[in-house]
Short mmCIF file of C-alpha atoms in Angstrom, two decimals:
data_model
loop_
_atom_site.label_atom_id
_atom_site.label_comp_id
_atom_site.label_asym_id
_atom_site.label_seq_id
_atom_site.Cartn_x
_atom_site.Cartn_y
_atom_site.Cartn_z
CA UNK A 245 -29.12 96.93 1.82
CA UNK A 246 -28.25 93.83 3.52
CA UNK A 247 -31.45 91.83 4.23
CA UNK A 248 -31.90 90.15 6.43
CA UNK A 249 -29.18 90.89 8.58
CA UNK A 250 -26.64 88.31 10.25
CA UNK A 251 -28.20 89.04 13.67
CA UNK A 252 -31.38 88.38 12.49
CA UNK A 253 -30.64 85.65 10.60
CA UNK A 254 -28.24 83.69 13.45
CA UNK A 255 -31.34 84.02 15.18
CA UNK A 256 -34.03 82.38 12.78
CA UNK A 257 -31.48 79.96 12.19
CA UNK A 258 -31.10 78.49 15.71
CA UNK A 259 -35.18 78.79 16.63
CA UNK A 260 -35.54 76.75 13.42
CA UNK A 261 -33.58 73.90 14.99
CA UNK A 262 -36.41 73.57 17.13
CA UNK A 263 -39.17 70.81 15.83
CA UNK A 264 -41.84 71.58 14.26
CA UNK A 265 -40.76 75.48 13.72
CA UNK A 266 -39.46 75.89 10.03
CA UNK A 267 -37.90 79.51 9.13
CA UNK A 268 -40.86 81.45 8.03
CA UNK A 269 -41.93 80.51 11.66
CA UNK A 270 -38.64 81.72 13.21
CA UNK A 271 -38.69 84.74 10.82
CA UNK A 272 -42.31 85.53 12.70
CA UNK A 273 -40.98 85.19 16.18
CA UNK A 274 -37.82 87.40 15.48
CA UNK A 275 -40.12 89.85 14.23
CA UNK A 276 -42.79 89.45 17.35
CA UNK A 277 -39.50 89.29 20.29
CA UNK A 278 -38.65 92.88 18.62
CA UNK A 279 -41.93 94.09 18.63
CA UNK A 280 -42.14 93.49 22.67
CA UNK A 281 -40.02 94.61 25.28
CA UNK A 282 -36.34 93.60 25.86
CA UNK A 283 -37.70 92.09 29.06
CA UNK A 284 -39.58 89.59 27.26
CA UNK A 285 -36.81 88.10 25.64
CA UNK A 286 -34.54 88.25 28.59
CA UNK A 287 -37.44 86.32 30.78
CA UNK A 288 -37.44 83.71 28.00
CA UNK A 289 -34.06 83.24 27.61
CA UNK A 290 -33.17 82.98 31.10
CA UNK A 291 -36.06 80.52 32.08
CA UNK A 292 -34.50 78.23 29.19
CA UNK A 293 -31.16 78.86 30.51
CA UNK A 294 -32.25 77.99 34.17
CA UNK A 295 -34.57 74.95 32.32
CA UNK A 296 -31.48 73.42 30.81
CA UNK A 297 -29.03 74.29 33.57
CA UNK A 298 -31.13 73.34 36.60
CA UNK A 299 -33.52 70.39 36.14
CA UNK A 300 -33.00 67.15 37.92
CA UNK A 301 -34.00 63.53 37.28
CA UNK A 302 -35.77 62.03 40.61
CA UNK A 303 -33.40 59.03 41.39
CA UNK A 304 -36.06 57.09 42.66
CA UNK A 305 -38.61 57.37 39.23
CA UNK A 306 -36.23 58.93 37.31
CA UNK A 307 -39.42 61.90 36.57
CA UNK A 308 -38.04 65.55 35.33
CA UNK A 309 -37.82 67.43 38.66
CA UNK A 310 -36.84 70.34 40.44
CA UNK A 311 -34.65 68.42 42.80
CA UNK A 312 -33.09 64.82 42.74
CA UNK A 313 -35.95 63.50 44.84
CA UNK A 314 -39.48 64.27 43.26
CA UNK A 315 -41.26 63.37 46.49
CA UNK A 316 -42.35 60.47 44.29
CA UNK A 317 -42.63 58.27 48.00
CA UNK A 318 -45.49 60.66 49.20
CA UNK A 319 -48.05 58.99 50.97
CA UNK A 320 -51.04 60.76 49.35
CA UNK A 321 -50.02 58.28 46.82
CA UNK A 322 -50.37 54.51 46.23
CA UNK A 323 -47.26 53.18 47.01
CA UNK A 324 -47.86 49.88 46.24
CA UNK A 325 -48.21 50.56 42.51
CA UNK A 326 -45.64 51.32 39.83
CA UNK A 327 -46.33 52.73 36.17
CA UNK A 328 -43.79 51.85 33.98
CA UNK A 329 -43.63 54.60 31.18
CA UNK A 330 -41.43 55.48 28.17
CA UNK A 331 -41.18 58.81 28.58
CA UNK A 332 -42.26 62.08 30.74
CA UNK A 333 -44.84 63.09 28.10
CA UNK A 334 -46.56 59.86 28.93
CA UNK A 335 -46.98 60.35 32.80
CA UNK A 336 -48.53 64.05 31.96
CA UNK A 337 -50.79 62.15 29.50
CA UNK A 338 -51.77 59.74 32.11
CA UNK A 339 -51.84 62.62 35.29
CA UNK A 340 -54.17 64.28 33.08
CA UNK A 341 -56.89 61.14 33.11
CA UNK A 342 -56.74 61.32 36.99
CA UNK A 343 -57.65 57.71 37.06
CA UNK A 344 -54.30 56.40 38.71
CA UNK A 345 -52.73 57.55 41.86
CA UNK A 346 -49.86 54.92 42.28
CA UNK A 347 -45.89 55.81 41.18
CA UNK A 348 -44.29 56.25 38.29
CA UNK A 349 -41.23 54.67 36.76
CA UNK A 350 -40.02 56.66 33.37
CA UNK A 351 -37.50 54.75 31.62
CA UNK A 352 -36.07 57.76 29.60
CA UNK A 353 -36.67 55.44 25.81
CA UNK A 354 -37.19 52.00 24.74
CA UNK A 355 -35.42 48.80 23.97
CA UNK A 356 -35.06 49.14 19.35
CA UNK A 357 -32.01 47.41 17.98
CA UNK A 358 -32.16 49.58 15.10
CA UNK A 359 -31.70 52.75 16.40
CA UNK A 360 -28.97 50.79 18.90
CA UNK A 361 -30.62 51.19 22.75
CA UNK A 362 -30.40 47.93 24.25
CA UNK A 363 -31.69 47.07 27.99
CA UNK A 364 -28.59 48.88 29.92
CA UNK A 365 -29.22 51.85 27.99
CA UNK A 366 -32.56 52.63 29.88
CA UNK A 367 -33.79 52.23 33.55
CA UNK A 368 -34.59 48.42 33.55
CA UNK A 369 -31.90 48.10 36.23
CA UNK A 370 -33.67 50.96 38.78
CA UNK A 371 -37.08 49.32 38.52
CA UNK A 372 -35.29 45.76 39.39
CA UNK A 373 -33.60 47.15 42.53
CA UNK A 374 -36.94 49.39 42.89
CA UNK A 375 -39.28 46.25 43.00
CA UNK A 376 -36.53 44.66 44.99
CA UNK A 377 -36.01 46.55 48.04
CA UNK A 378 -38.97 48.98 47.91
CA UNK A 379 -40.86 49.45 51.14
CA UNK A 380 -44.01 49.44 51.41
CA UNK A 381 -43.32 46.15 49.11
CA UNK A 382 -44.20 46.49 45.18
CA UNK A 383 -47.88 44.71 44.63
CA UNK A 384 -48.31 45.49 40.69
CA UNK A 385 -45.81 46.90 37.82
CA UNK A 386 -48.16 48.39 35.26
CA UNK A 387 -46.20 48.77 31.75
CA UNK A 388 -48.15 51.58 30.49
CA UNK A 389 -45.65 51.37 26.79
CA UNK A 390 -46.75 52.27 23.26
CA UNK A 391 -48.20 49.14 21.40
CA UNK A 392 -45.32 48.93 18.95
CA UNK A 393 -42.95 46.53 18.61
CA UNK A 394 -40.10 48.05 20.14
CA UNK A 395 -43.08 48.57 23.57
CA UNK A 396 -43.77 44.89 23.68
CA UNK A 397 -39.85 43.60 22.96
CA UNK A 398 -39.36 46.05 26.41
CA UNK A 399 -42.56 45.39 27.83
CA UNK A 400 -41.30 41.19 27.25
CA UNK A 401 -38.07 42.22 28.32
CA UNK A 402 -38.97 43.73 32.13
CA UNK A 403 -41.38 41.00 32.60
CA UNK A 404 -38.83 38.04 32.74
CA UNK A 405 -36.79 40.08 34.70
CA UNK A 406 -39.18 40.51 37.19
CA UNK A 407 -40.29 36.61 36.99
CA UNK A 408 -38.57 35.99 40.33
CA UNK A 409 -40.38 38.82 42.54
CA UNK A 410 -43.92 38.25 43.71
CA UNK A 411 -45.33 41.11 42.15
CA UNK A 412 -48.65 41.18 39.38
CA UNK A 413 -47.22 42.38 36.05
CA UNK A 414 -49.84 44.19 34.31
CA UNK A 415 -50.60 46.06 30.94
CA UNK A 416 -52.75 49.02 29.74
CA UNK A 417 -56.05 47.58 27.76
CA UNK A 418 -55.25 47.83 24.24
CA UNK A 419 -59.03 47.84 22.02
CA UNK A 420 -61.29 49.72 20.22
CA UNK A 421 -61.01 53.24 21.30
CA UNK A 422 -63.55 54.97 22.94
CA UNK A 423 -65.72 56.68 19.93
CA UNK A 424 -63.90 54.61 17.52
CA UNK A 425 -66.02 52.10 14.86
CA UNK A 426 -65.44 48.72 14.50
CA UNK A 427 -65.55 48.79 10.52
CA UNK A 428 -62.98 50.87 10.18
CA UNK A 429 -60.53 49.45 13.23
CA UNK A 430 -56.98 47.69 11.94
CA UNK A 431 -57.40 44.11 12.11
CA UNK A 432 -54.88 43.04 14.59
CA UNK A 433 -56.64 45.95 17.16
CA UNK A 434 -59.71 44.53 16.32
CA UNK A 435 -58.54 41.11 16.93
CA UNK A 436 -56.68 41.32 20.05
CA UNK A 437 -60.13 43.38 21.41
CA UNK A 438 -62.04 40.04 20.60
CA UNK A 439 -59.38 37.96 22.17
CA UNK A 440 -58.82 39.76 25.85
CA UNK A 441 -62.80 40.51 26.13
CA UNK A 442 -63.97 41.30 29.33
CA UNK A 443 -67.43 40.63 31.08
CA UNK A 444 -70.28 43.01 30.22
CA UNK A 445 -70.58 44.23 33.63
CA UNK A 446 -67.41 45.31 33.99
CA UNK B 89 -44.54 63.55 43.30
CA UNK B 90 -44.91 67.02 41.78
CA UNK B 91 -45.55 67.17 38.64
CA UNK B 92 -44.90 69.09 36.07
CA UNK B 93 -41.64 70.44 38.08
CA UNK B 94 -41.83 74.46 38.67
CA UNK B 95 -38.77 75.13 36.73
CA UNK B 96 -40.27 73.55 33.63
CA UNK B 97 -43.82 75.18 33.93
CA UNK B 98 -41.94 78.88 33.73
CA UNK B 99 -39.85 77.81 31.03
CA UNK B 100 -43.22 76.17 29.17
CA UNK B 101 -45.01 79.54 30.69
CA UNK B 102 -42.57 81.39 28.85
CA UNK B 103 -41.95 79.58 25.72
CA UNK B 104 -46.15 79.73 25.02
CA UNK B 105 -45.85 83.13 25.18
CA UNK B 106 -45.08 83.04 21.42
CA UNK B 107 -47.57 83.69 19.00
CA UNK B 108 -48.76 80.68 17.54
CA UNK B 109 -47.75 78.02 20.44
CA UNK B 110 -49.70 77.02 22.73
CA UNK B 111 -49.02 75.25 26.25
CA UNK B 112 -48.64 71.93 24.64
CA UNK B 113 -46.04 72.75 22.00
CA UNK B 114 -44.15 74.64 24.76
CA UNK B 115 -43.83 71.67 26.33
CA UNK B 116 -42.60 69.13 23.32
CA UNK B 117 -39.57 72.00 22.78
CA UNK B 118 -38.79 71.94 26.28
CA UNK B 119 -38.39 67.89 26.31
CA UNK B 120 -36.84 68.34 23.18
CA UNK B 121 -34.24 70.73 24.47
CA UNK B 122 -33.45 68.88 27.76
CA UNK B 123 -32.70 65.75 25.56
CA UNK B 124 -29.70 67.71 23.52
CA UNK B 125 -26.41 69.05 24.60
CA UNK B 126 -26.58 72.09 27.24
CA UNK B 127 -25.27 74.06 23.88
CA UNK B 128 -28.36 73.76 22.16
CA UNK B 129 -29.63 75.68 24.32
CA UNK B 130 -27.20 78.22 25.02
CA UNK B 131 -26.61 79.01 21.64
CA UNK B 132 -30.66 79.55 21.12
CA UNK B 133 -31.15 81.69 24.18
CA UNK B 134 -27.45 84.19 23.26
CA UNK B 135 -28.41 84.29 19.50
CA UNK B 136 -32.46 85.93 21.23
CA UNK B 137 -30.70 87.93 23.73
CA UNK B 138 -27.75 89.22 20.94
CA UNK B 139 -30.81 89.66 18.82
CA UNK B 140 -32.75 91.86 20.76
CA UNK B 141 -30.25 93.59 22.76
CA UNK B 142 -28.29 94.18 19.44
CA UNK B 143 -30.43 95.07 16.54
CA UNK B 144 -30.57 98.07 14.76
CA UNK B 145 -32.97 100.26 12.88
CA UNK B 146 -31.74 101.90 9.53
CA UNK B 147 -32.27 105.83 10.00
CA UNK B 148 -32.38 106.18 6.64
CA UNK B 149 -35.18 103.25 5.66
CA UNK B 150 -35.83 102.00 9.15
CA UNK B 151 -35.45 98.54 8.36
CA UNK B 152 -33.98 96.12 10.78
CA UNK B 153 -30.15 95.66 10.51
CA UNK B 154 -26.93 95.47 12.18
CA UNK B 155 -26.09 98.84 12.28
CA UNK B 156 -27.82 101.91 12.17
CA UNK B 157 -27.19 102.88 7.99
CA UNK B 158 -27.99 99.43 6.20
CA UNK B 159 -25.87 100.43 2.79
CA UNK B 160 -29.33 101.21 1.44
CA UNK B 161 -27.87 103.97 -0.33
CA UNK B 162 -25.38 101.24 -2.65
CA UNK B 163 -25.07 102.09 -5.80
CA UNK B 164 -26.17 98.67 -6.94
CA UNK B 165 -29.69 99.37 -6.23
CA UNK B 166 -31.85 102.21 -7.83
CA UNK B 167 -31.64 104.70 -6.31
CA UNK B 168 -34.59 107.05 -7.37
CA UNK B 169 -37.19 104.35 -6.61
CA UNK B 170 -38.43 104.30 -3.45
CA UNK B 171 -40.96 101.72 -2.45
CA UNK B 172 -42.95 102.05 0.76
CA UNK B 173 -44.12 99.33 2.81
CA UNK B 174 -46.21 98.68 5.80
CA UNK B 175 -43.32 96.35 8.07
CA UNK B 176 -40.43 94.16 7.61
CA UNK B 177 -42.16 90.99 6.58
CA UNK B 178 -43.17 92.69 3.17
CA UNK B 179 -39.64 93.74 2.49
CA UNK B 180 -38.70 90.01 2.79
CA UNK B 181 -42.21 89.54 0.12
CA UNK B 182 -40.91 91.87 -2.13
CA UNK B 183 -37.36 90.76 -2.62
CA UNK B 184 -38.56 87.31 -3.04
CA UNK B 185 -39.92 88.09 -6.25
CA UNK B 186 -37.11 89.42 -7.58
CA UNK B 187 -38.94 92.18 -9.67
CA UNK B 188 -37.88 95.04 -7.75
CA UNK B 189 -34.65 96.88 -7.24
CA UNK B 190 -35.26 100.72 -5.90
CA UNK B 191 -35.00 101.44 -2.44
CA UNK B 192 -37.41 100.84 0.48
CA UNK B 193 -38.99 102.51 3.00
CA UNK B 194 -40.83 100.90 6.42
CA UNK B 195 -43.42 102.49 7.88
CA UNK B 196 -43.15 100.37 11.13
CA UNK B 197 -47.02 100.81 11.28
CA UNK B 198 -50.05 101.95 9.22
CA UNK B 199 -52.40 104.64 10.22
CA UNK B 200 -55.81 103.42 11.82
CA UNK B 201 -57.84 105.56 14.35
CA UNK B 202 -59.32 102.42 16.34
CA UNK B 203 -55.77 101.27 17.47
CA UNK B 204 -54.69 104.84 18.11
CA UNK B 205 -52.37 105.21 15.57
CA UNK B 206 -51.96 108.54 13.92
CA UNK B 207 -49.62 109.82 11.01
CA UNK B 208 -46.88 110.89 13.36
CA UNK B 209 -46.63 107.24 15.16
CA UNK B 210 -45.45 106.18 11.87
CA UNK B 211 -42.22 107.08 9.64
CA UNK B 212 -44.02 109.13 6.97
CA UNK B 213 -42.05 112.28 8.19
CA UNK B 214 -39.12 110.68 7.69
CA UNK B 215 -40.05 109.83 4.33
CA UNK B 216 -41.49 113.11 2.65
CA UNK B 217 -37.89 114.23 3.96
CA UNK B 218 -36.21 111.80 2.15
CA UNK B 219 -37.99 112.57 -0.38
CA UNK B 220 -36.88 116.17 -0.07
CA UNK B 221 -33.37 116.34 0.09
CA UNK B 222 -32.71 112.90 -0.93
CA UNK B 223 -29.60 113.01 -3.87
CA UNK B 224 -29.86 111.46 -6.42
CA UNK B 225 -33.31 112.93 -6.74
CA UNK B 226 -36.17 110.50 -6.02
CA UNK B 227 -38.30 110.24 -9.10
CA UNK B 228 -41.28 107.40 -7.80
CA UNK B 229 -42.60 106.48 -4.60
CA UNK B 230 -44.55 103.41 -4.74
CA UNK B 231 -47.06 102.29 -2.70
CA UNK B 232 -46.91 99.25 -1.59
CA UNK B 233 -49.43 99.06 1.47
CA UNK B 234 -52.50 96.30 2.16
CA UNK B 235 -55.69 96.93 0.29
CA UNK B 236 -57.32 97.41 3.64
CA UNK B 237 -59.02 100.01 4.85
CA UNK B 238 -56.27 101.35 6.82
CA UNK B 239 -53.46 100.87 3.92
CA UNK B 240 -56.06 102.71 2.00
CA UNK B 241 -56.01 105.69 4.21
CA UNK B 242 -52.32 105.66 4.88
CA UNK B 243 -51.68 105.67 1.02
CA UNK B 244 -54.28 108.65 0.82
CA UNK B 245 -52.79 110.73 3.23
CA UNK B 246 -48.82 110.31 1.83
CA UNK B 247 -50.31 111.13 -1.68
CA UNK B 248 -51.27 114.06 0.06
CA UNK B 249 -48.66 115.20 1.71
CA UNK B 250 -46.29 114.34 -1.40
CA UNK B 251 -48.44 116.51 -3.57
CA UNK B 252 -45.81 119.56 -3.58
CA UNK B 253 -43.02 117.61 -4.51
CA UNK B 254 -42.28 116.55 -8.20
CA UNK B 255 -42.39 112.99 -7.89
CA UNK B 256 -44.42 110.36 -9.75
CA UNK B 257 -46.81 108.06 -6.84
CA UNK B 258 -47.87 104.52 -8.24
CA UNK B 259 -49.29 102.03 -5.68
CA UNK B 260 -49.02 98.18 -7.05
CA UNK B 261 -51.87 96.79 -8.83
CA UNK B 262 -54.82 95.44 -7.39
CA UNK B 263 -56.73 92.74 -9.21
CA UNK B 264 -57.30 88.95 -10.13
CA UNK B 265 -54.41 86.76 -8.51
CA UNK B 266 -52.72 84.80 -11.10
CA UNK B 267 -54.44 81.59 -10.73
CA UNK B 268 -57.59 82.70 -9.44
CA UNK B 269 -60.85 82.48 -10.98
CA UNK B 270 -63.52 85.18 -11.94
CA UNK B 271 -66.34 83.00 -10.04
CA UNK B 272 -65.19 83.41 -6.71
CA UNK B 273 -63.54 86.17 -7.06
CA UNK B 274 -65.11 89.08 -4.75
CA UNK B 275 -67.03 91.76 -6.18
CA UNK B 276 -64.96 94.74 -5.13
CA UNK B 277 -61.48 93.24 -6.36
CA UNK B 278 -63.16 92.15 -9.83
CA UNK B 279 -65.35 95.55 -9.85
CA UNK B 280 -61.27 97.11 -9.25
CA UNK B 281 -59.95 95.03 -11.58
CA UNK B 282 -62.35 95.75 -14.51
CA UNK B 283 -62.21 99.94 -14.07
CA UNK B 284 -57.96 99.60 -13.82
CA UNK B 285 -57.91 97.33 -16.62
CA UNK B 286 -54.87 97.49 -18.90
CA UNK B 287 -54.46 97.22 -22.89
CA UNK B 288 -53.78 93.71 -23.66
CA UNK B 289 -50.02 93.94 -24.63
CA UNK B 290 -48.84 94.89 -21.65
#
């Protein structure tokens, strides 16, 4: 007895390379894939396949897409607005709020001198040129980035680039969160909430 | 803008198909695969397709394997032991602890009359026929099922049915876990443990 068996095992060993899924995880999805039909497998596999052969980057906003041009210039949109975002999880996480209806601009990562990504290695450039020569012209750049310090360096970064242009630079609020409590809030949250306070009947 | 992109909600549609991830998790893999090499993907979906399209079940123990005879009849293991068990996943159990060397023999199911599953959906033919003609002669058939209700009345009705044939039945022990504690231990594994108790030098 030879257990478990190389097929089995090549198998758990590539889902495992997968984050977040460990081997006894794998070992449980081998075990479910065999339990179904072979057509359950082959309709994963070859959605993956298609996935990883087949999806575009809009060149416009740079969004995952179908095709190279994500329709991002529709006019049931605001196209006077641009959200400047780190990644694509972040424009699902902001879709899902449904308060903004302008563009998106998805940089693909974030200016960090450790791990080596400097300002050519993302889309600073595209939003330039985008601000530049879009028309209808740009009114507002939101930089919707994480509040670390790799966000602001990029955030600081795209905002003296865009000095020159006439166009409103703005950021996301950062504060207390909704539901949160102010005793147990980090100080420097808690601080900057005190600092950019807005009227009451806002 | 359309977002997210059809090709990534089949492959997310897909992926979340898996027991134990859920729409969101679908979706960190699939950014997570479309950030590494084409490979990385490849590799995963061949290894599933090889897996499935590939795999074997031993006719002997009906364990999964490469081939269809999984050596289980080496003469490194013993060979007169036979140890029954409900599916694969308590094969992998079993040879973790290291305590066992005889043979094995997977069920692939367990009998229980709500889910429609009767004596001859599962491989309990195949065993009292190993048990039979097997050579050398099989001299114990443990039980090694789930102290449900169901592994109760699978156990019950192999006892049965090995009644004719000269072979000693032992199912593993039921009682306190190591570790555990009489207070909140429930009454039917303590009332268990106290009526199989064993002398102390066991």
């Amino acid at each position: 007895m030879n257990f478990p068996p190389k097929i089995v095992e090549t198998a758990i060993e590539e889902i495992s390379k997968l984050p977040g899924i460990g081997k006894k995880t794998a070992l449980r999805l081998v075990l479910h894939l065999l339990k179904q039909e072979n057509s359950t497998t082959s309709q994963l596999t070859n959605a993956l396949n298609h996935l990883r052969e087949d999806v575009k980057y809009c060149s416009t906003c740079h969004i995952i897409s179908d095709t190279t041009d994500c329709t991002c210039k529709t006019i049931t949109r605001d196209l006077t607005t641009i959200c400047v975002v780190e990644d694509t999880p972040d424009v699902l996480a902001i879709e899902n709020t449904a308060q903004y209806r302008g563009l998106y601009h998805v940089l693909g990562g974030i200016i960090s001198p450790i791990e080596g990504i400097g300002p050519s290695d993302i889309k600073i450039e595209s939003l330039i040129n985008r601000v530049k020569t879009s028309d209808p012209k740009i009114e507002e750049v939101i930089l919707a980035l994480n509040p670390t310090m790799e966000g602001d360096t990029t955030a600081f970064y795209i905002t003296k680039k865009l000095k020159e242009f006439d166009v409103k630079i703005t950021t996301i609020a950062r504060g207390i969160p909704i539901g949160g409590e102010l005793e147990y809030a980090d100080e420097v949250t808690l601080g900057r909430s005190i600092m950019t306070r807005t009227n009451y009947d806002q």
